[in-house]
Amino acid sequence: MLDTLIFAGQVVVPKSNGEALRGTQMNELCIIDDGVVGIKDGVIAFIGTAEEAASLKAKDTIDAAGKLLSPGLVDPHTHLVFGGSREHELALKQQGVPYLEILAQGGGIHSTVKATREIAEDALYKKGMFHLNRCLTYGVTTMEAKSGYGLDKEIELKQLRVAKQLNETHPIDLVSTFLGAHAIPENYKGRPDAFLEEMLSLLSVISKEGLAEFVDIFCETGVFTVEQSKAFLQKAKTAGFGVKIHADEIDPLGGTEMACEIGAVSADHLVGASKEGVRMLGESDTIAVLLPGTTFYLGKDHFAPARDMISSGAAVALSTDFNPGSSPTENLQFIMSLAALKLKMTPEEIWNAVTVNAAYAIGRGHVAGSLEVGRKADLVLWDVPNYKYIPYHYGVNHVNKVWKNGKLVVGKGDIHAN
Ligand SMILES: O=C(O)CC1=NCN=C1
Ligand SMILES: [Zn+2]
């Protein structure tokens, strides 16, 4: 006797063959029409057609005819834990003040650092729960959470400890990344190398307390150079961390090439990736995590060259880049629409990029992002007729239900997350 049987219209079954899908593999997506998924003890116990499921029995059978069922979405790049907000910067953006100029003037990341230094730890935790609940209602069941709004030992550790507590108490599985190298604080102005040394000195306590699996750096004009980023990430790798990089987001410094060269798990943004960078992505295991919501929000016309990357054989993932300054949205479904409209990705590539490839980009490809018997039952039921519909119908939330570890956590319009 199963616990739950879900009879859907279509079931999306991204395949995980032990690594991220790349190049033409990204356009392969298994779809089961009149598909059925069975859950037992929090785990997927059956995947097949209604005909194959005819003899199965369950305590709870859901008739989701005409609706789409998929694995839970994975959001592999967020700055989830932060204080305050930056709506006051919108007027500057409308006047055309560039992101890096706002940062140089002491706004941007520095504005959020001030707010994150001031907010009490329990208030920071409650704010994180609020955003996580919203992510869950959008169908996200696994996601990354970066630090990076402390830029000093005390507050970086505060952020990471809050993320650890959120992972222990909220249904969404969180993977933490240390992004102490997010910007240069006032007290280290003009001394980037000394600041990076200070951030590296935190790695031992982060490792000891299990506060992060990855280390990231903002490689950008006016922040950290490619050389500084390379040295920093190589030390983090030596300390046992996976490494990621915010690369070629605004200025094309060549962070993409460096990421491939040092074997980063992912290189993120890549709007300004060069032809050489695209070529190297096609030949490396570094996953390209693309963030079209940020390009959209910064009012840019030029988006990351996703088609070139996929043609080169690269593995591509998608993310919201949820953060208070350059991409204030938890809506990964909207990112799926931007990926279709601006990155020219196919529906098949998009679904692989928000499930299996996104999972591999945060070291969770073996447990999340694909539908396989024996895997935990992280599932989303969508109020749409087929898998092509979500990228097509933008700006709304298509979620009908979300299951996490086989437990219903989001029903139609309500959540049972805590
Ligand atoms: O502006 C922010 O708070 C987040 C960000 N870091 C690097 N790019 C955007
Ligand atoms: Zn980011």
GROMACS .gro file of C-alpha atoms and ligand atoms in nm:
model
  428
    1MET     CA    1   0.000   0.000   0.000
    2LEU     CA    2   0.159   0.329  -0.111
    3ASP     CA    3   0.105   0.655   0.078
    4THR     CA    4   0.021   0.868  -0.225
    5LEU     CA    5  -0.051   0.810  -0.593
    6ILE     CA    6  -0.067   1.111  -0.825
    7PHE     CA    7  -0.236   1.059  -1.165
    8ALA     CA    8  -0.116   1.353  -1.378
    9GLY     CA    9  -0.158   1.468  -1.737
   10GLN     CA   10   0.215   1.486  -1.803
   11VAL     CA   11   0.514   1.392  -1.583
   12VAL     CA   12   0.851   1.560  -1.648
   13VAL     CA   13   1.135   1.317  -1.581
   14PRO     CA   14   1.477   1.489  -1.609
   15LYS     CA   15   1.742   1.220  -1.633
   16SER     CA   16   2.050   1.220  -1.409
   17ASN     CA   17   2.332   1.003  -1.544
   18GLY     CA   18   2.573   1.092  -1.266
   19GLU     CA   19   2.668   1.433  -1.398
   20ALA     CA   20   2.512   1.749  -1.537
   21LEU     CA   21   2.359   1.732  -1.885
   22ARG     CA   22   2.560   1.921  -2.144
   23GLY     CA   23   2.535   2.038  -2.505
   24THR     CA   24   2.274   1.846  -2.704
   25GLN     CA   25   2.197   1.630  -2.397
   26MET     CA   26   2.025   1.938  -2.252
   27ASN     CA   27   1.757   1.915  -2.519
   28GLU     CA   28   1.660   1.563  -2.410
   29LEU     CA   29   1.369   1.550  -2.164
   30CYS     CA   30   1.167   1.240  -2.082
   31ILE     CA   31   0.794   1.314  -2.067
   32ILE     CA   32   0.534   1.058  -1.960
   33ASP     CA   33   0.187   1.135  -2.092
   34ASP     CA   34  -0.090   1.019  -1.855
   35GLY     CA   35   0.195   0.974  -1.608
   36VAL     CA   36   0.174   0.854  -1.249
   37VAL     CA   37   0.409   0.894  -0.953
   38GLY     CA   38   0.373   0.689  -0.633
   39ILE     CA   39   0.517   0.786  -0.293
   40LYS     CA   40   0.597   0.558   0.002
   41ASP     CA   41   0.767   0.672   0.325
   42GLY     CA   42   0.877   1.001   0.171
   43VAL     CA   43   1.044   0.834  -0.125
   44ILE     CA   44   0.943   0.788  -0.489
   45ALA     CA   45   0.820   0.430  -0.517
   46PHE     CA   46   0.668   0.430  -0.868
   47ILE     CA   47   0.700   0.624  -1.193
   48GLY     CA   48   0.502   0.511  -1.496
   49THR     CA   49   0.182   0.535  -1.695
   50ALA     CA   50  -0.174   0.519  -1.564
   51GLU     CA   51  -0.203   0.179  -1.732
   52GLU     CA   52   0.104   0.047  -1.545
   53ALA     CA   53  -0.030   0.193  -1.219
   54ALA     CA   54  -0.378   0.045  -1.253
   55SER     CA   55  -0.324  -0.226  -0.989
   56LEU     CA   56  -0.149   0.001  -0.737
   57LYS     CA   57  -0.323   0.106  -0.415
   58ALA     CA   58  -0.254   0.414  -0.199
   59LYS     CA   59  -0.395   0.579   0.112
   60ASP     CA   60  -0.427   0.904  -0.083
   61THR     CA   61  -0.491   0.906  -0.460
   62ILE     CA   62  -0.486   1.242  -0.637
   63ASP     CA   63  -0.661   1.287  -0.971
   64ALA     CA   64  -0.447   1.554  -1.139
   65ALA     CA   65  -0.571   1.485  -1.491
   66GLY     CA   66  -0.459   1.751  -1.733
   67LYS     CA   67  -0.197   1.890  -1.493
   68LEU     CA   68   0.182   1.870  -1.504
   69LEU     CA   69   0.392   1.693  -1.238
   70SER     CA   70   0.768   1.754  -1.205
   71PRO     CA   71   1.057   1.722  -0.961
   72GLY     CA   72   1.090   2.010  -0.717
   73LEU     CA   73   1.280   2.303  -0.872
   74VAL     CA   74   1.637   2.377  -0.768
   75ASP     CA   75   1.761   2.738  -0.736
   76PRO     CA   76   2.144   2.721  -0.737
   77HIS     CA   77   2.239   3.087  -0.679
   78THR     CA   78   2.071   3.304  -0.412
   79HIS     CA   79   2.174   3.563  -0.156
   80LEU     CA   80   1.885   3.452   0.067
   81VAL     CA   81   2.005   3.573   0.409
   82PHE     CA   82   2.017   3.953   0.426
   83GLY     CA   83   1.884   4.250   0.618
   84GLY     CA   84   1.694   4.547   0.480
   85SER     CA   85   1.603   4.617   0.116
   86ARG     CA   86   1.714   4.852  -0.162
   87GLU     CA   87   1.397   4.990  -0.323
   88HIS     CA   88   1.545   5.337  -0.269
   89GLU     CA   89   1.803   5.251  -0.539
   90LEU     CA   90   1.532   5.204  -0.803
   91ALA     CA   91   1.520   5.579  -0.873
   92LEU     CA   92   1.897   5.579  -0.931
   93LYS     CA   93   1.862   5.286  -1.171
   94GLN     CA   94   1.583   5.470  -1.354
   95GLN     CA   95   1.816   5.769  -1.390
   96GLY     CA   96   2.069   5.532  -1.547
   97VAL     CA   97   2.319   5.527  -1.260
   98PRO     CA   98   2.519   5.204  -1.323
   99TYR     CA   99   2.522   4.924  -1.064
  100LEU     CA  100   2.900   4.956  -1.012
  101GLU     CA  101   2.873   5.333  -0.960
  102ILE     CA  102   2.610   5.289  -0.689
  103LEU     CA  103   2.845   5.035  -0.528
  104ALA     CA  104   3.146   5.269  -0.557
  105GLN     CA  105   2.943   5.546  -0.393
  106GLY     CA  106   2.894   5.321  -0.089
  107GLY     CA  107   2.548   5.199  -0.182
  108GLY     CA  108   2.449   4.866  -0.332
  109ILE     CA  109   2.606   4.574  -0.147
  110HIS     CA  110   2.738   4.817   0.118
  111SER     CA  111   2.383   4.933   0.189
  112THR     CA  112   2.276   4.574   0.253
  113VAL     CA  113   2.589   4.511   0.460
  114LYS     CA  114   2.487   4.798   0.690
  115ALA     CA  115   2.137   4.655   0.727
  116THR     CA  116   2.267   4.300   0.782
  117ARG     CA  117   2.513   4.417   1.048
  118GLU     CA  118   2.227   4.594   1.229
  119ILE     CA  119   1.955   4.327   1.216
  120ALA     CA  120   1.934   4.090   1.516
  121GLU     CA  121   2.004   3.722   1.445
  122ASP     CA  122   1.648   3.608   1.525
  123ALA     CA  123   1.503   3.878   1.299
  124LEU     CA  124   1.742   3.769   1.023
  125TYR     CA  125   1.621   3.410   1.073
  126LYS     CA  126   1.252   3.514   1.055
  127LYS     CA  127   1.321   3.714   0.737
  128GLY     CA  128   1.492   3.409   0.586
  129MET     CA  129   1.189   3.193   0.677
  130PHE     CA  130   0.959   3.445   0.507
  131HIS     CA  131   1.156   3.433   0.182
  132LEU     CA  132   1.193   3.052   0.198
  133ASN     CA  133   0.816   3.013   0.238
  134ARG     CA  134   0.770   3.218  -0.076
  135CYS     CA  135   1.033   3.012  -0.264
  136LEU     CA  136   0.844   2.698  -0.162
  137THR     CA  137   0.517   2.834  -0.301
  138TYR     CA  138   0.698   2.889  -0.631
  139GLY     CA  139   0.798   2.521  -0.644
  140VAL     CA  140   1.157   2.540  -0.519
  141THR     CA  141   1.252   2.248  -0.289
  142THR     CA  142   1.635   2.277  -0.289
  143MET     CA  143   1.840   2.597  -0.313
  144GLU     CA  144   2.169   2.764  -0.238
  145ALA     CA  145   2.213   3.046   0.015
  146LYS     CA  146   2.521   3.272   0.011
  147SER     CA  147   2.664   3.491   0.284
  148GLY     CA  148   2.838   3.812   0.174
  149TYR     CA  149   2.657   4.091   0.354
  150GLY     CA  150   2.879   4.095   0.661
  151LEU     CA  151   3.227   4.150   0.511
  152ASP     CA  152   3.361   4.087   0.859
  153LYS     CA  153   3.403   3.775   1.075
  154GLU     CA  154   3.110   3.834   1.312
  155ILE     CA  155   2.839   3.904   1.056
  156GLU     CA  156   2.957   3.657   0.790
  157LEU     CA  157   2.933   3.385   1.056
  158LYS     CA  158   2.595   3.525   1.171
  159GLN     CA  159   2.460   3.486   0.816
  160LEU     CA  160   2.600   3.135   0.776
  161ARG     CA  161   2.469   3.024   1.118
  162VAL     CA  162   2.123   3.158   1.029
  163ALA     CA  163   2.137   2.968   0.697
  164LYS     CA  164   2.230   2.649   0.886
  165GLN     CA  165   1.937   2.701   1.125
  166LEU     CA  166   1.702   2.764   0.832
  167ASN     CA  167   1.819   2.443   0.666
  168GLU     CA  168   1.744   2.253   0.987
  169THR     CA  169   1.396   2.398   1.036
  170HIS     CA  170   1.250   2.475   0.693
  171PRO     CA  171   1.137   2.205   0.443
  172ILE     CA  172   1.357   2.347   0.166
  173ASP     CA  173   1.703   2.186   0.156
  174LEU     CA  174   1.961   2.466   0.173
  175VAL     CA  175   2.323   2.450   0.053
  176SER     CA  176   2.543   2.725   0.197
  177THR     CA  177   2.816   2.923   0.022
  178PHE     CA  178   3.063   3.157   0.191
  179LEU     CA  179   3.078   3.481  -0.011
  180GLY     CA  180   3.280   3.693   0.231
  181ALA     CA  181   3.467   3.815  -0.079
  182HIS     CA  182   3.158   4.001  -0.201
  183ALA     CA  183   3.291   4.358  -0.180
  184ILE     CA  184   3.572   4.552  -0.003
  185PRO     CA  185   3.445   4.711   0.323
  186GLU     CA  186   3.528   5.071   0.418
  187ASN     CA  187   3.791   4.967   0.674
  188TYR     CA  188   3.983   4.776   0.407
  189LYS     CA  189   3.942   5.037   0.129
  190GLY     CA  190   4.245   5.019  -0.105
  191ARG     CA  191   4.366   4.699   0.068
  192PRO     CA  192   4.184   4.416  -0.119
  193ASP     CA  193   4.459   4.158  -0.058
  194ALA     CA  194   4.457   4.219   0.318
  195PHE     CA  195   4.079   4.189   0.321
  196LEU     CA  196   4.088   3.861   0.127
  197GLU     CA  197   4.341   3.727   0.380
  198GLU     CA  198   4.095   3.821   0.659
  199MET     CA  199   3.816   3.634   0.480
  200LEU     CA  200   4.041   3.330   0.422
  201SER     CA  201   4.109   3.322   0.797
  202LEU     CA  202   3.740   3.233   0.849
  203LEU     CA  203   3.760   2.909   0.647
  204SER     CA  204   3.875   2.697   0.940
  205VAL     CA  205   3.578   2.788   1.165
  206ILE     CA  206   3.339   2.761   0.869
  207SER     CA  207   3.473   2.414   0.796
  208LYS     CA  208   3.476   2.311   1.165
  209GLU     CA  209   3.112   2.419   1.218
  210GLY     CA  210   2.998   2.285   0.878
  211LEU     CA  211   2.870   2.631   0.785
  212ALA     CA  212   2.937   2.618   0.408
  213GLU     CA  213   3.026   2.370   0.132
  214PHE     CA  214   3.125   2.629  -0.127
  215VAL     CA  215   3.327   2.950  -0.143
  216ASP     CA  216   3.246   3.225  -0.394
  217ILE     CA  217   3.393   3.562  -0.493
  218PHE     CA  218   3.267   3.866  -0.684
  219CYS     CA  219   3.520   3.902  -0.968
  220GLU     CA  220   3.431   4.244  -1.108
  221THR     CA  221   3.571   4.590  -1.188
  222GLY     CA  222   3.619   4.782  -0.865
  223VAL     CA  223   3.582   4.464  -0.658
  224PHE     CA  224   3.826   4.173  -0.707
  225THR     CA  225   4.048   4.112  -1.010
  226VAL     CA  226   4.079   3.779  -1.191
  227GLU     CA  227   4.424   3.728  -1.034
  228GLN     CA  228   4.299   3.804  -0.682
  229SER     CA  229   3.996   3.581  -0.738
  230LYS     CA  230   4.209   3.294  -0.870
  231ALA     CA  231   4.447   3.303  -0.573
  232PHE     CA  232   4.156   3.328  -0.326
  233LEU     CA  233   3.959   3.040  -0.479
  234GLN     CA  234   4.265   2.815  -0.507
  235LYS     CA  235   4.327   2.859  -0.133
  236ALA     CA  236   3.960   2.779  -0.066
  237LYS     CA  237   3.988   2.464  -0.280
  238THR     CA  238   4.300   2.360  -0.090
  239ALA     CA  239   4.098   2.406   0.231
  240GLY     CA  240   3.846   2.151   0.099
  241PHE     CA  241   3.567   2.374  -0.032
  242GLY     CA  242   3.398   2.362  -0.371
  243VAL     CA  243   3.445   2.694  -0.548
  244LYS     CA  244   3.213   2.920  -0.746
  245ILE     CA  245   3.259   3.265  -0.897
  246HIS     CA  246   3.049   3.566  -0.991
  247ALA     CA  247   3.218   3.612  -1.328
  248ASP     CA  248   3.181   3.849  -1.624
  249GLU     CA  249   2.852   3.983  -1.480
  250ILE     CA  250   2.903   4.344  -1.588
  251ASP     CA  251   3.258   4.386  -1.725
  252PRO     CA  252   3.415   4.104  -1.931
  253LEU     CA  253   3.726   4.050  -1.717
  254GLY     CA  254   3.781   3.686  -1.814
  255GLY     CA  255   3.653   3.524  -1.495
  256THR     CA  256   3.485   3.256  -1.706
  257GLU     CA  257   3.818   3.129  -1.840
  258MET     CA  258   3.974   3.134  -1.494
  259ALA     CA  259   3.681   2.938  -1.346
  260CYS     CA  260   3.728   2.662  -1.604
  261GLU     CA  261   4.104   2.668  -1.555
  262ILE     CA  262   4.084   2.609  -1.177
  263GLY     CA  263   3.797   2.358  -1.195
  264ALA     CA  264   3.527   2.570  -1.031
  265VAL     CA  265   3.201   2.382  -0.972
  266SER     CA  266   3.019   2.672  -1.135
  267ALA     CA  267   3.079   3.006  -1.299
  268ASP     CA  268   2.784   3.237  -1.255
  269HIS     CA  269   2.639   3.529  -1.457
  270LEU     CA  270   2.875   3.508  -1.764
  271VAL     CA  271   2.694   3.789  -1.949
  272GLY     CA  272   3.029   3.909  -2.083
  273ALA     CA  273   3.182   3.566  -2.139
  274SER     CA  274   3.428   3.575  -2.429
  275LYS     CA  275   3.433   3.329  -2.720
  276GLU     CA  276   3.735   3.165  -2.550
  277GLY     CA  277   3.541   3.145  -2.224
  278VAL     CA  278   3.246   2.984  -2.402
  279ARG     CA  279   3.481   2.736  -2.569
  280MET     CA  280   3.642   2.646  -2.237
  281LEU     CA  281   3.302   2.593  -2.074
  282GLY     CA  282   3.224   2.342  -2.347
  283GLU     CA  283   3.535   2.145  -2.258
  284SER     CA  284   3.526   2.172  -1.877
  285ASP     CA  285   3.311   2.038  -1.594
  286THR     CA  286   3.238   2.390  -1.474
  287ILE     CA  287   2.863   2.449  -1.490
  288ALA     CA  288   2.748   2.782  -1.637
  289VAL     CA  289   2.484   2.921  -1.398
  290LEU     CA  290   2.294   3.189  -1.590
  291LEU     CA  291   2.096   3.463  -1.417
  292PRO     CA  292   1.878   3.639  -1.678
  293GLY     CA  293   1.668   3.801  -1.406
  294THR     CA  294   1.970   4.012  -1.306
  295THR     CA  295   2.038   4.121  -1.663
  296PHE     CA  296   1.668   4.210  -1.696
  297TYR     CA  297   1.663   4.399  -1.365
  298LEU     CA  298   1.982   4.594  -1.442
  299GLY     CA  299   1.814   4.706  -1.765
  300LYS     CA  300   2.075   4.550  -1.991
  301ASP     CA  301   2.003   4.452  -2.352
  302HIS     CA  302   2.283   4.197  -2.382
  303PHE     CA  303   2.213   3.860  -2.213
  304ALA     CA  304   2.453   3.570  -2.148
  305PRO     CA  305   2.529   3.375  -2.470
  306ALA     CA  306   2.340   3.061  -2.364
  307ARG     CA  307   2.295   2.927  -2.717
  308ASP     CA  308   2.669   2.955  -2.788
  309MET     CA  309   2.744   2.783  -2.456
  310ILE     CA  310   2.507   2.493  -2.524
  311SER     CA  311   2.641   2.463  -2.881
  312SER     CA  312   2.993   2.449  -2.738
  313GLY     CA  313   2.890   2.151  -2.522
  314ALA     CA  314   2.860   2.331  -2.190
  315ALA     CA  315   2.630   2.238  -1.902
  316VAL     CA  316   2.392   2.527  -1.827
  317ALA     CA  317   2.181   2.589  -1.516
  318LEU     CA  318   1.941   2.875  -1.435
  319SER     CA  319   1.879   3.069  -1.114
  320THR     CA  320   1.697   3.371  -0.976
  321ASP     CA  321   2.011   3.526  -0.817
  322PHE     CA  322   1.761   3.631  -0.549
  323ASN     CA  323   1.917   3.933  -0.372
  324PRO     CA  324   1.799   4.279  -0.260
  325GLY     CA  325   1.991   4.478  -0.520
  326SER     CA  326   2.024   4.325  -0.864
  327SER     CA  327   1.753   4.059  -0.868
  328PRO     CA  328   1.486   4.097  -0.598
  329THR     CA  329   1.269   3.801  -0.693
  330GLU     CA  330   1.215   3.446  -0.566
  331ASN     CA  331   1.017   3.360  -0.881
  332LEU     CA  332   1.220   3.093  -1.063
  333GLN     CA  333   0.923   3.041  -1.300
  334PHE     CA  334   0.975   3.398  -1.432
  335ILE     CA  335   1.341   3.310  -1.490
  336MET     CA  336   1.221   3.014  -1.699
  337SER     CA  337   1.030   3.263  -1.915
  338LEU     CA  338   1.331   3.495  -1.948
  339ALA     CA  339   1.544   3.194  -2.044
  340ALA     CA  340   1.303   3.127  -2.332
  341LEU     CA  341   1.258   3.487  -2.440
  342LYS     CA  342   1.609   3.630  -2.386
  343LEU     CA  343   1.847   3.331  -2.372
  344LYS     CA  344   1.657   3.152  -2.654
  345MET     CA  345   1.668   2.823  -2.462
  346THR     CA  346   1.419   2.549  -2.555
  347PRO     CA  347   1.157   2.427  -2.301
  348GLU     CA  348   1.353   2.101  -2.269
  349GLU     CA  349   1.681   2.285  -2.196
  350ILE     CA  350   1.505   2.514  -1.949
  351TRP     CA  351   1.355   2.226  -1.751
  352ASN     CA  352   1.695   2.053  -1.730
  353ALA     CA  353   1.851   2.385  -1.624
  354VAL     CA  354   1.618   2.436  -1.325
  355THR     CA  355   1.631   2.074  -1.210
  356VAL     CA  356   1.914   1.828  -1.275
  357ASN     CA  357   2.182   2.082  -1.384
  358ALA     CA  358   2.092   2.325  -1.108
  359ALA     CA  359   2.126   2.039  -0.858
  360TYR     CA  360   2.474   1.948  -0.985
  361ALA     CA  361   2.577   2.315  -0.964
  362ILE     CA  362   2.534   2.295  -0.583
  363GLY     CA  363   2.657   1.940  -0.532
  364ARG     CA  364   2.309   1.785  -0.503
  365GLY     CA  365   2.283   1.607  -0.840
  366HIS     CA  366   2.278   1.271  -0.662
  367VAL     CA  367   1.970   1.354  -0.451
  368ALA     CA  368   1.772   1.633  -0.616
  369GLY     CA  369   1.660   1.763  -0.953
  370SER     CA  370   1.550   1.440  -1.120
  371LEU     CA  371   1.270   1.183  -1.079
  372GLU     CA  372   1.394   0.834  -0.997
  373VAL     CA  373   1.253   0.552  -0.789
  374GLY     CA  374   1.431   0.556  -0.456
  375ARG     CA  375   1.491   0.931  -0.453
  376LYS     CA  376   1.320   1.157  -0.199
  377ALA     CA  377   0.975   1.264  -0.316
  378ASP     CA  378   1.025   1.634  -0.383
  379LEU     CA  379   0.746   1.703  -0.633
  380VAL     CA  380   0.549   1.992  -0.779
  381LEU     CA  381   0.201   1.972  -0.933
  382TRP     CA  382   0.141   2.257  -1.176
  383ASP     CA  383  -0.185   2.412  -1.301
  384VAL     CA  384  -0.061   2.386  -1.658
  385PRO     CA  385  -0.138   2.132  -1.935
  386ASN     CA  386   0.219   2.056  -2.042
  387TYR     CA  387   0.588   2.131  -1.978
  388LYS     CA  388   0.611   2.397  -2.250
  389TYR     CA  389   0.346   2.610  -2.084
  390ILE     CA  390   0.545   2.756  -1.789
  391PRO     CA  391   0.809   2.945  -1.995
  392TYR     CA  392   0.526   3.065  -2.221
  393HIS     CA  393   0.284   3.209  -1.959
  394TYR     CA  394   0.500   3.448  -1.758
  395GLY     CA  395   0.474   3.649  -1.438
  396VAL     CA  396   0.229   3.428  -1.250
  397ASN     CA  397   0.268   3.138  -1.008
  398HIS     CA  398   0.154   2.812  -1.168
  399VAL     CA  399   0.202   2.594  -0.859
  400ASN     CA  400  -0.092   2.384  -0.743
  401LYS     CA  401   0.082   2.160  -0.484
  402VAL     CA  402   0.434   2.096  -0.353
  403TRP     CA  403   0.553   1.781  -0.176
  404LYS     CA  404   0.881   1.779   0.018
  405ASN     CA  405   1.014   1.436   0.120
  406GLY     CA  406   0.667   1.303   0.030
  407LYS     CA  407   0.486   1.547   0.265
  408LEU     CA  408   0.240   1.796   0.121
  409VAL     CA  409   0.385   2.139   0.212
  410VAL     CA  410   0.200   2.363  -0.032
  411GLY     CA  411  -0.166   2.310  -0.120
  412LYS     CA  412  -0.371   2.529  -0.349
  413GLY     CA  413  -0.295   2.872  -0.201
  414ASP     CA  414  -0.172   2.767   0.144
  415ILE     CA  415   0.155   2.647   0.290
  416HIS     CA  416   0.230   2.403   0.574
  417ALA     CA  417   0.600   2.483   0.598
  418ASN     CA  418   0.616   2.549   0.973
  419LIG     O1  419   2.396   4.355  -0.531
  419LIG     C1  420   2.382   4.260  -0.455
  419LIG     O2  421   2.341   4.268  -0.336
  419LIG     C2  422   2.410   4.118  -0.503
  419LIG     C3  423   2.514   4.109  -0.609
  419LIG     N1  424   2.636   4.070  -0.592
  419LIG     C4  425   2.709   4.069  -0.713
  419LIG     N2  426   2.614   4.111  -0.806
  419LIG     C5  427   2.497   4.136  -0.746
  420ZN      ZN  428   2.484   3.666  -0.701
   0.00000   0.00000   0.00000
